[in-house]
mmCIF file of C-alpha atoms in Angstrom:
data_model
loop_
_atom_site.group_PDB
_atom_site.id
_atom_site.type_symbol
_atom_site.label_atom_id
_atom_site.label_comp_id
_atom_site.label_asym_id
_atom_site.label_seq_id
_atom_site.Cartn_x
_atom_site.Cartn_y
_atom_site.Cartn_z
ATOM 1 C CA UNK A 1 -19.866 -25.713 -21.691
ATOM 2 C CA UNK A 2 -17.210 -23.230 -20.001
ATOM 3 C CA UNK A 3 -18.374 -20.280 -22.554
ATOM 4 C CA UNK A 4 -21.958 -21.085 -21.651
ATOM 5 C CA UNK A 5 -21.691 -20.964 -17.782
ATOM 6 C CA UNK A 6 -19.720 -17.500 -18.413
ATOM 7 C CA UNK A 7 -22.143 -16.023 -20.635
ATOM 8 C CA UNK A 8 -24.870 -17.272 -17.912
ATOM 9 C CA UNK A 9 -22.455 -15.761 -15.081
ATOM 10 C CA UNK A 10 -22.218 -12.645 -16.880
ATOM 11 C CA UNK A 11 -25.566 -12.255 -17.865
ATOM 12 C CA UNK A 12 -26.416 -12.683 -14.014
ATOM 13 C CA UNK A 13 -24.205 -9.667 -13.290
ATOM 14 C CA UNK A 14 -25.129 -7.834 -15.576
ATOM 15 C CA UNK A 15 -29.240 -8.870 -14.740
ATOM 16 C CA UNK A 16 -28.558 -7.789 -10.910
ATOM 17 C CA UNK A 17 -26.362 -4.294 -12.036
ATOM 18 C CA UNK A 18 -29.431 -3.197 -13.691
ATOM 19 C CA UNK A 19 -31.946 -3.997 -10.892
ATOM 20 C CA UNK A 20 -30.053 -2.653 -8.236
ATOM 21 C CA UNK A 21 -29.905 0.775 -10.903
ATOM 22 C CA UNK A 22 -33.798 0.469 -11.225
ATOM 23 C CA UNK A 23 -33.930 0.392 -7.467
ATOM 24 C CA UNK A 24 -31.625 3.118 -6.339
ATOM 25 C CA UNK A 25 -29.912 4.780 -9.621
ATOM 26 C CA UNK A 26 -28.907 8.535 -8.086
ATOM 27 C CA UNK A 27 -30.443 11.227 -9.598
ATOM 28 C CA UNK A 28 -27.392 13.048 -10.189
ATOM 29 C CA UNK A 29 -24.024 12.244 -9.598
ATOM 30 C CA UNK A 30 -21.718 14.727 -7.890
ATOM 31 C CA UNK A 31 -18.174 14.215 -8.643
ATOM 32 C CA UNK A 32 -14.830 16.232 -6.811
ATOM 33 C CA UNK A 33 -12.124 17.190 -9.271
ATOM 34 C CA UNK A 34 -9.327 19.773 -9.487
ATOM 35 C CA UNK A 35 -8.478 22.516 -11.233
ATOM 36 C CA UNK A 36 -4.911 23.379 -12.974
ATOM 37 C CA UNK A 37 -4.683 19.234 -13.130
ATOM 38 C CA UNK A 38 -5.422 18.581 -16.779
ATOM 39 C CA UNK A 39 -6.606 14.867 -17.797
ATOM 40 C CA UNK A 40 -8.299 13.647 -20.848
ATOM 41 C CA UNK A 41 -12.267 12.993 -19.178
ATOM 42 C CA UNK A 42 -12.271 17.314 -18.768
ATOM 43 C CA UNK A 43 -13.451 16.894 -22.602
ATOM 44 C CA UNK A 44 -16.073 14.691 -21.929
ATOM 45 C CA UNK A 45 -16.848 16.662 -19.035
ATOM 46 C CA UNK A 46 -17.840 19.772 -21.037
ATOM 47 C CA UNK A 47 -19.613 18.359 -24.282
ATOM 48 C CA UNK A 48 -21.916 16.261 -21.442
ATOM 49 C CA UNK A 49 -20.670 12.534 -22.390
ATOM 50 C CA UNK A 50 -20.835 11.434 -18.849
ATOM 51 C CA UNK A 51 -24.057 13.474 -18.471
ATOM 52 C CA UNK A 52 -25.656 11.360 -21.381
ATOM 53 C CA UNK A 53 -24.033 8.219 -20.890
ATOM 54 C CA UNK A 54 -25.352 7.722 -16.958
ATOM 55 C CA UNK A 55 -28.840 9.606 -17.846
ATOM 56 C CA UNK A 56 -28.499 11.832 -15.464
ATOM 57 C CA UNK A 57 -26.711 15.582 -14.982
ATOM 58 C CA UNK A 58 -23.127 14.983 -13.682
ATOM 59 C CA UNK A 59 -22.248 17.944 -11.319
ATOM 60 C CA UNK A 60 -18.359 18.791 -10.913
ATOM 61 C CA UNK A 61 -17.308 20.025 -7.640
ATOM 62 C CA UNK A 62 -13.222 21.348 -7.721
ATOM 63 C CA UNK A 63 -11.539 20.771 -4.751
ATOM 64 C CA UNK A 64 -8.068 22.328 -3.330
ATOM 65 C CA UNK A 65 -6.601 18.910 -1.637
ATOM 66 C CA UNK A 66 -7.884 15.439 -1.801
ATOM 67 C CA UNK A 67 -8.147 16.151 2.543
ATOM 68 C CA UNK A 68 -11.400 18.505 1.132
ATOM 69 C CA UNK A 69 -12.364 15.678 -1.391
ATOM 70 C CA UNK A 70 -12.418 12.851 1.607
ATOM 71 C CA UNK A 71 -14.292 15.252 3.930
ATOM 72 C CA UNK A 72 -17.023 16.539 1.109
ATOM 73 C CA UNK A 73 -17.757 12.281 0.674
ATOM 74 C CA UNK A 74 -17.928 12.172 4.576
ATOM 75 C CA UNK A 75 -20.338 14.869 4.793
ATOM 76 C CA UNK A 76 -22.441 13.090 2.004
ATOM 77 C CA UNK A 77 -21.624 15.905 -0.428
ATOM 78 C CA UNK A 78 -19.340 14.098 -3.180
ATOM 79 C CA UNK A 79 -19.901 10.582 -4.233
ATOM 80 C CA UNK A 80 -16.853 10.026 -6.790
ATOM 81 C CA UNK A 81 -13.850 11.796 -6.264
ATOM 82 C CA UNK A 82 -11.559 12.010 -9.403
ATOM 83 C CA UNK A 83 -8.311 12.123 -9.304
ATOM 84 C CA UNK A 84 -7.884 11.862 -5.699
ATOM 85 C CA UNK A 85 -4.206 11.734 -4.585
ATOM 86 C CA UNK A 86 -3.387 8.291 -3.180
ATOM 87 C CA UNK A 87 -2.309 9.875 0.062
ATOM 88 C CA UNK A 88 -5.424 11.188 1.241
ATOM 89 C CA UNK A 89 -7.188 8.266 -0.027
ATOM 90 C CA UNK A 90 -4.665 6.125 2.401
ATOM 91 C CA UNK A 91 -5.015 8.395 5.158
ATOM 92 C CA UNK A 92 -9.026 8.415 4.896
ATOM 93 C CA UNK A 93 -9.247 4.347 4.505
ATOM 94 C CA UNK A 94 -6.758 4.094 8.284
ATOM 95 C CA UNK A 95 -9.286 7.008 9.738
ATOM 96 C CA UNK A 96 -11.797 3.906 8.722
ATOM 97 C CA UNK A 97 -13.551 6.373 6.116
ATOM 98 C CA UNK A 98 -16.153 4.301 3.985
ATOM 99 C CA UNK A 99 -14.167 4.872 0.364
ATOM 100 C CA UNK A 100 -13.248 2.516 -2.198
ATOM 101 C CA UNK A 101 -10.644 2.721 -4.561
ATOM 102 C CA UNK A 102 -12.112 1.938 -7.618
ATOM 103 C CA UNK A 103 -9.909 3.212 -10.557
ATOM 104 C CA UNK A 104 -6.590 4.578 -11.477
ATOM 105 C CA UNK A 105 -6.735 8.029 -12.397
ATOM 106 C CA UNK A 106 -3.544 9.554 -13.483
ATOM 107 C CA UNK A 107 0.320 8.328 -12.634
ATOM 108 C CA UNK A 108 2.581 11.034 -12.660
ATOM 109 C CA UNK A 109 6.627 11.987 -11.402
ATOM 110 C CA UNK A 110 7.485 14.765 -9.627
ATOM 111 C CA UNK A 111 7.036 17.292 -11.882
ATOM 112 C CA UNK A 112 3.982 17.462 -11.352
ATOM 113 C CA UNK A 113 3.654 17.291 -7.585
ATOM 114 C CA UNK A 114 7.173 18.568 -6.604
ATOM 115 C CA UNK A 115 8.807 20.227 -3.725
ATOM 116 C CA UNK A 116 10.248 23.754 -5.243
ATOM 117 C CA UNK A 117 13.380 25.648 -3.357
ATOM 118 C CA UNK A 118 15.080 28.643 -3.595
ATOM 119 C CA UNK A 119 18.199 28.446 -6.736
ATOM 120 C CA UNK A 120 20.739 28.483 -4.284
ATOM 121 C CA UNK A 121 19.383 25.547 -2.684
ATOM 122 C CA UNK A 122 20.477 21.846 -3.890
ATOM 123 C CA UNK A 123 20.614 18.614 -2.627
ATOM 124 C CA UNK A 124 23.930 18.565 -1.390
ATOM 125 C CA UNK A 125 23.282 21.854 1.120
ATOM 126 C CA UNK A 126 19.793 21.299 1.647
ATOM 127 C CA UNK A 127 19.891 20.519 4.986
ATOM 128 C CA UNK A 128 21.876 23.746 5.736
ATOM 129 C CA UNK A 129 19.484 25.822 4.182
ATOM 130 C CA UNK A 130 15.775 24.167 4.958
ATOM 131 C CA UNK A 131 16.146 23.261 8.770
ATOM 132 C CA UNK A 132 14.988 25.462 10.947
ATOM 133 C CA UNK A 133 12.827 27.486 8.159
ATOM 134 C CA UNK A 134 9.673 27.512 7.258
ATOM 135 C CA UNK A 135 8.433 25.205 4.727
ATOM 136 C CA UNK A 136 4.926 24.841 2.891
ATOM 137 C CA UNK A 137 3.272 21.876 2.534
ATOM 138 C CA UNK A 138 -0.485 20.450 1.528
ATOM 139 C CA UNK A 139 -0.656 18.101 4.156
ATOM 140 C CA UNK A 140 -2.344 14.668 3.887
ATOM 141 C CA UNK A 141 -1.390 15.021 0.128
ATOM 142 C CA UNK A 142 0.343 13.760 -2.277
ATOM 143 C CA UNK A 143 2.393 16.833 -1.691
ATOM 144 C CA UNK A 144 3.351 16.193 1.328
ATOM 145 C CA UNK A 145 4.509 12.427 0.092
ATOM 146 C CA UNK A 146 6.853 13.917 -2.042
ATOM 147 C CA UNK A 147 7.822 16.262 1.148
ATOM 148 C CA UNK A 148 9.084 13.246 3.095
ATOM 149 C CA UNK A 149 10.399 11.046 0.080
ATOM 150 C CA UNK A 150 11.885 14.164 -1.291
ATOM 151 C CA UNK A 151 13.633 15.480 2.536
ATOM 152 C CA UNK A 152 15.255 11.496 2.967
ATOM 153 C CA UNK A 153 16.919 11.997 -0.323
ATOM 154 C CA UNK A 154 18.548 15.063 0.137
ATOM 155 C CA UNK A 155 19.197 14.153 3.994
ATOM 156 C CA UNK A 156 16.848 17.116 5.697
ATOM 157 C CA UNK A 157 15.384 16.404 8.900
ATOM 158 C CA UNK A 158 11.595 17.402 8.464
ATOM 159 C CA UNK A 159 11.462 17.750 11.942
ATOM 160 C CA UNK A 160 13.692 20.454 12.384
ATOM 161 C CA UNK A 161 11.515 22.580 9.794
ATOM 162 C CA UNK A 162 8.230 24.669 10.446
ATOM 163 C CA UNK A 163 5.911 23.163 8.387
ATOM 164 C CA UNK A 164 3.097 25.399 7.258
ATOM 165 C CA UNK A 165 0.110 23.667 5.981
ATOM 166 C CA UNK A 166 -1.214 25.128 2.871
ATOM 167 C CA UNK A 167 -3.000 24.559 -0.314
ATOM 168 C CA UNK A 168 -1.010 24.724 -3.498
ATOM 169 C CA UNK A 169 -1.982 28.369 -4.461
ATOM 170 C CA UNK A 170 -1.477 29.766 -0.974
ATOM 171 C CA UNK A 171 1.977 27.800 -0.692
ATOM 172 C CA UNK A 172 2.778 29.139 -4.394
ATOM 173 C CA UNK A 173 1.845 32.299 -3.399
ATOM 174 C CA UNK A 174 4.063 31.888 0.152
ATOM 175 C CA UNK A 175 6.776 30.992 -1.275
ATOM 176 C CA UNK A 176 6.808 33.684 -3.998
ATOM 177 C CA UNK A 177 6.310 36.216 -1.548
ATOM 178 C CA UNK A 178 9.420 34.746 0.647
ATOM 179 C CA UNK A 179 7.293 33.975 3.176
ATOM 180 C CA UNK A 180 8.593 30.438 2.942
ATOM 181 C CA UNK A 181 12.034 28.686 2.455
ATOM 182 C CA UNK A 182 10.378 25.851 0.401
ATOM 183 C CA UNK A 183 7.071 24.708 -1.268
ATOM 184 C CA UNK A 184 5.773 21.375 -2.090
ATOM 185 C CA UNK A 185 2.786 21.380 -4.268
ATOM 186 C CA UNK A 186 0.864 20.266 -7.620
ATOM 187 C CA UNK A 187 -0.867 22.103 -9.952
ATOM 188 C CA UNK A 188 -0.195 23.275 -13.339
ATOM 189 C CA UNK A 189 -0.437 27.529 -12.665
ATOM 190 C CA UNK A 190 0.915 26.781 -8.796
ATOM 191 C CA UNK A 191 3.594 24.744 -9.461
ATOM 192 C CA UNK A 192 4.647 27.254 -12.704
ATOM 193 C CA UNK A 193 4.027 30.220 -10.082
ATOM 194 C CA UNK A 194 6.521 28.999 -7.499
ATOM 195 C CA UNK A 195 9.204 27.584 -10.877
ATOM 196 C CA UNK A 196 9.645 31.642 -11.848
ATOM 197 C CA UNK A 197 11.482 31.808 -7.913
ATOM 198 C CA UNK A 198 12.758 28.500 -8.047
ATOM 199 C CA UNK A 199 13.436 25.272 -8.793
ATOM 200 C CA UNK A 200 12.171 21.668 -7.758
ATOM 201 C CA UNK A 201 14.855 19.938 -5.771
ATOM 202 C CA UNK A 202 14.698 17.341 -7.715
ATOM 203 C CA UNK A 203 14.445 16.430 -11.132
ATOM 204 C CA UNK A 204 11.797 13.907 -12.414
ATOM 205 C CA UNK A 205 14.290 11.708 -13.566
ATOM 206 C CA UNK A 206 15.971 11.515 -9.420
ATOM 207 C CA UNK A 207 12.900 11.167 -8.210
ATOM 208 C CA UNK A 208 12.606 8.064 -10.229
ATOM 209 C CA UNK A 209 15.667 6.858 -9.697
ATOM 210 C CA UNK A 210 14.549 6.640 -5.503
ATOM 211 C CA UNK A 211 11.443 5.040 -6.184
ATOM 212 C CA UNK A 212 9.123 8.579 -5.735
ATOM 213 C CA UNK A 213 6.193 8.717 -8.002
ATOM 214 C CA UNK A 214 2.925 9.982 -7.626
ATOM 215 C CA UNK A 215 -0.181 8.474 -8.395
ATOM 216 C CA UNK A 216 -3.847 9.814 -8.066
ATOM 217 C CA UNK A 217 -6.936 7.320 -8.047
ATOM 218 C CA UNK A 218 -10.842 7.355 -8.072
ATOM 219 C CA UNK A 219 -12.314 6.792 -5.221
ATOM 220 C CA UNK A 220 -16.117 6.493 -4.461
ATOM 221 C CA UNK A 221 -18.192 5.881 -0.936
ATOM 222 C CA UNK A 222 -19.588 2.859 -0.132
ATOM 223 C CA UNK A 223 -22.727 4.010 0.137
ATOM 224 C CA UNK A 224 -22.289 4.882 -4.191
ATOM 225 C CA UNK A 225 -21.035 2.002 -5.202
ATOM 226 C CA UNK A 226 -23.473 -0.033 -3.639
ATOM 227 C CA UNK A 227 -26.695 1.810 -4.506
ATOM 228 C CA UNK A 228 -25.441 2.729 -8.176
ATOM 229 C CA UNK A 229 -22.742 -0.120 -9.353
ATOM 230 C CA UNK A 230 -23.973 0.395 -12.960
ATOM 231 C CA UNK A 231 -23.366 4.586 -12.852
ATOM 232 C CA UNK A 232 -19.868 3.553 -11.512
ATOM 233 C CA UNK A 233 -18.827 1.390 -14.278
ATOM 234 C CA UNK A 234 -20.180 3.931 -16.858
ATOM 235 C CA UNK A 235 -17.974 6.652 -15.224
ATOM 236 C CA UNK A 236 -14.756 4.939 -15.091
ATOM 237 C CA UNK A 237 -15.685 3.503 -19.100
ATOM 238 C CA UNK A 238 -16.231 7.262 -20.508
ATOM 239 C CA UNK A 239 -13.226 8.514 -18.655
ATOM 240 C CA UNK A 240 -11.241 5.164 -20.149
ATOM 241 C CA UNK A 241 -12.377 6.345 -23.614
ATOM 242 C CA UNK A 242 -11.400 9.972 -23.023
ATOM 243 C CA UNK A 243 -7.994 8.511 -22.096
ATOM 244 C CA UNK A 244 -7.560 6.695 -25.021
ATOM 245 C CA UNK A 245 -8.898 8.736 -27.314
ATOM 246 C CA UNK A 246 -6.087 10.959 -25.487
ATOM 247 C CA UNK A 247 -3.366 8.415 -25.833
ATOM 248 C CA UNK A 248 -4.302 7.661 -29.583
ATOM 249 C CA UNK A 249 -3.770 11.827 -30.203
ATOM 250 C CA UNK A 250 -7.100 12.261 -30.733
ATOM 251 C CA UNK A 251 -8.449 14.854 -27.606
ATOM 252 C CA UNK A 252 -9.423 18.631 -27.949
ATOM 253 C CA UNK A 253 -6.688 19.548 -25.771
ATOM 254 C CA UNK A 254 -7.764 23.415 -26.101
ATOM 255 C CA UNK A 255 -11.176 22.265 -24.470
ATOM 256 C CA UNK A 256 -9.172 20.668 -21.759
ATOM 257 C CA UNK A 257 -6.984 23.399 -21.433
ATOM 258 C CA UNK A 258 -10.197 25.828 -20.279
ATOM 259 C CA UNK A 259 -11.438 23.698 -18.151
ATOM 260 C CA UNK A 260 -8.671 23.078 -16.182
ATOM 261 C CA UNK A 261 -8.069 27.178 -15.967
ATOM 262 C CA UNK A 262 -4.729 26.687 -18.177
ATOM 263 C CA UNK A 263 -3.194 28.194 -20.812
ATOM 264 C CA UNK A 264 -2.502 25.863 -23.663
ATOM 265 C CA UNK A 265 1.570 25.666 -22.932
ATOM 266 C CA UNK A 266 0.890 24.666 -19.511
ATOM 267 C CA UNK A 267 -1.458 22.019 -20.450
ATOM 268 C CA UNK A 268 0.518 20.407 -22.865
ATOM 269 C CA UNK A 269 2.953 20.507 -20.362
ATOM 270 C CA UNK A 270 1.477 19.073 -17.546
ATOM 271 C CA UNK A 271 -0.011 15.914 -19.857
ATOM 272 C CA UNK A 272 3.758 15.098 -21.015
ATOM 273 C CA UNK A 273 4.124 14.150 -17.507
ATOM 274 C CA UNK A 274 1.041 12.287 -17.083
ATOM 275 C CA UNK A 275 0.663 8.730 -18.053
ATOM 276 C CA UNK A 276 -3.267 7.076 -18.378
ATOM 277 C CA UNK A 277 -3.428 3.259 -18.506
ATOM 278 C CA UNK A 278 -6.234 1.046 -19.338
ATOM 279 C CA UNK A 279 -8.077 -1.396 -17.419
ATOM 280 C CA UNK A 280 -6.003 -4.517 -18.211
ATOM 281 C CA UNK A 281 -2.379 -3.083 -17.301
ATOM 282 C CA UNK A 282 -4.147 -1.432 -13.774
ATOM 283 C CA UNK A 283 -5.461 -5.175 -12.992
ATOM 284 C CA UNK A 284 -2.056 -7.536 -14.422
ATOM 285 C CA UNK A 285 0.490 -4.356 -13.389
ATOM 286 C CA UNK A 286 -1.084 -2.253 -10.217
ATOM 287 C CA UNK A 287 -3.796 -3.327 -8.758
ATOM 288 C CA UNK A 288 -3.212 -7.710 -8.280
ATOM 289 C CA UNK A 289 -1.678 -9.195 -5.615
ATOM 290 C CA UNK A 290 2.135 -7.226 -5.166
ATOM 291 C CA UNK A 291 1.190 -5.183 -8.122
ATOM 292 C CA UNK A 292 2.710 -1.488 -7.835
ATOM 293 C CA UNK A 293 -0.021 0.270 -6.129
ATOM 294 C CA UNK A 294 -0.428 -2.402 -3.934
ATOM 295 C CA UNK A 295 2.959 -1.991 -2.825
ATOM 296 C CA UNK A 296 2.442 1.559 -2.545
ATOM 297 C CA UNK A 297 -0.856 1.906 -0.445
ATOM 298 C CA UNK A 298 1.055 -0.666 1.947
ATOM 299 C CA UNK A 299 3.941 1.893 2.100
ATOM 300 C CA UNK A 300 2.297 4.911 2.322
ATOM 301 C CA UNK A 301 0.149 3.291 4.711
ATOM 302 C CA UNK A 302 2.906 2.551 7.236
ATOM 303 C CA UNK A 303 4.530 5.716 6.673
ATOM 304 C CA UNK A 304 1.141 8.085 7.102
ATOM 305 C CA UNK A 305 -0.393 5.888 9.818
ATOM 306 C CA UNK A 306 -1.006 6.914 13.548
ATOM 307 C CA UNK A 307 -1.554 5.179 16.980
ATOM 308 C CA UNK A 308 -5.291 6.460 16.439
ATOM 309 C CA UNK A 309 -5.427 5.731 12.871
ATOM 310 C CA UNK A 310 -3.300 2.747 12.228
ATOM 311 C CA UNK A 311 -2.286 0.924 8.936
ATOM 312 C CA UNK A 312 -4.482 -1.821 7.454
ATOM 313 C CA UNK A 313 -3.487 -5.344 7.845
ATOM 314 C CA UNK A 314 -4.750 -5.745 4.352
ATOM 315 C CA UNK A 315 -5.264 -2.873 1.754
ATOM 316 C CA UNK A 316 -7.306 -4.879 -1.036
ATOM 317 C CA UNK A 317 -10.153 -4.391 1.189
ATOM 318 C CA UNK A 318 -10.764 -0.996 0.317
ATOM 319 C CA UNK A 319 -9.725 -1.637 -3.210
ATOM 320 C CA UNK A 320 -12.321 -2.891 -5.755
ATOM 321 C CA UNK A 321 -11.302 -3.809 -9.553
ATOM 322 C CA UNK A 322 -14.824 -5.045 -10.931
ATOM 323 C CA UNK A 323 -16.130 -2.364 -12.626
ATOM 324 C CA UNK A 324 -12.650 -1.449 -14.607
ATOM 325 C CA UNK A 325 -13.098 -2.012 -18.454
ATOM 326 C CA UNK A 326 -10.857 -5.099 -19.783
#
């Protein structure tokens, strides 16, 4: 009797995802990604699976900062945005933005979104040599997560530093130029840009060791989700195959690689220090009740929020796990 009533449940979803489709299935889907940040669904991206799989054309929108991603969805511009840094999605959700999280992109350490210094600058003087400089910083980003994490581990006092808001490539480019004492950033060709002057502060392994990790989700407006639940679930299950398809050793990496505006090297690179889980570890490990991104969108809510934009009482509002694959 128990399988019956499920298959009747589930049939009744599944009955009222494809009518709402029929009544208000988009006629394109515009998603936000970014460049020089390499994951598996690029693939499927450029030979059109997501294109054919929701029946309609899928157009791909980069984006500098998850900030631009939040305000393109605003303006009614984006409706998914891939790989947005949890950051921006926290500070959107405590501005009240109407976003759901509705996926877990990419998790990542430090490597990838890091916080590069000048060689004679560790973490035993870097308070002596960052205070009172300028610094560069993506603001509202995962970036500038690691900024704070990364400045209470090595004892700096961010507010005794000019902070210079920039994009990746302009902050690469800053701190390069020695325009800038420090840059934190992501991005494959930015982050290897600033590497040739310096070197992260810390290593991905420290980083771990004091709890800093970076992880980037997929978030989609309300408005989407509740025209076009069916087109949602489709996205997140192509970009679920692409990653295991990935995670099996089985992805065109060099297609991935030109998309993303990489060399080969750096791609490889970059997806060493990515790890893509499926559905059923994001809903048992992440995203249940104290599960690790839980945890996190309660910290970085706190530690992002503002006497206008305050922290949420309760973060699984803005979080919604039904469409993830099993």
């Amino acid at each position: 009797m128990r399988k019956i009533i499920s298959f009747i449940l589930g049939t009744l979803v599944a009955l009222n995802l494809s009518i709402s489709v029929a009544k208000a299935a988009a006629k394109e889907v515009r998603v936000a990604f970014f460049l020089e940040w390499a994951t598996p669904n690029q693939e499927a991206k450029v030979k059109k699976t997501f294109d054919k799989a929701l029946g309609v054309p899928v157009k791909w929108v980069d984006f500098k900062t998850g900030v631009e991603m939040t305000d393109a969805m605003l303006a009614g511009d984006i409706d998914i945005s891939f790989s947005q840094g949890l950051t921006p999605f926290v500070n959107a959700v405590n501005a009240k933005a109407p976003i759901k999280l509705v996926d877990i992109a990419v998790i990542y350490g430090v490597g990838n979104t890091t916080c590069v210094a000048g060689n004679d600058v560790n973490k035993e003087n870097a308070a002596a040599k960052l205070e009172g400089q300028k610094v560069a910083v993506a603001l509202g980003t995962m970036a500038d997560y690691v900024f704070k994490e990364t400045m209470r581990v090595v004892g700096a006092d961010v507010s005794k530093m000019q902070i210079v808001d920039m994009p990746p490539e302009d902050g690469a480019t800053a701190f390069v130029n020695g325009n800038v004492a420090m840059v934190c950033l992501f991005g494959g060709g930015s982050n290897a840009a600033a590497q040739e002057k310096g070197a992260s502060l810390l290593t991905d392994a420290e980083a771990k060791a004091a709890g800093i990790a970076g992880i980037d989700i997929t978030s989609v407006t309300n408005k989407f989700l509740k025209e076009n639940p069916a087109m949602v679930r489709t996205f997140i299950e192509v970009t679920h195959e692409a990653n295991a398809r990935y995670n099996a050793g089985k992805a065109d990496i060099k297609v991935i690689a030109k998309d993303a505006a990489m060399d080969l090297t750096k791609t490889k690179n970059q997806l060493n220090g990515f790890e893509f889980i499926d559905g059923s570890t994001m809903k048992s490990k992440y995203l249940n009740d104290g599960g690790i991104l839980m945890t996190y969108l309660d910290i970085m809510g706190n530690m992002f929020a503002t006497p206008e934009n305050p922290a949420l009482s309760d973060y699984s509002k803005v979080v919604d796990t039904r469409l993830l694959p099993n």
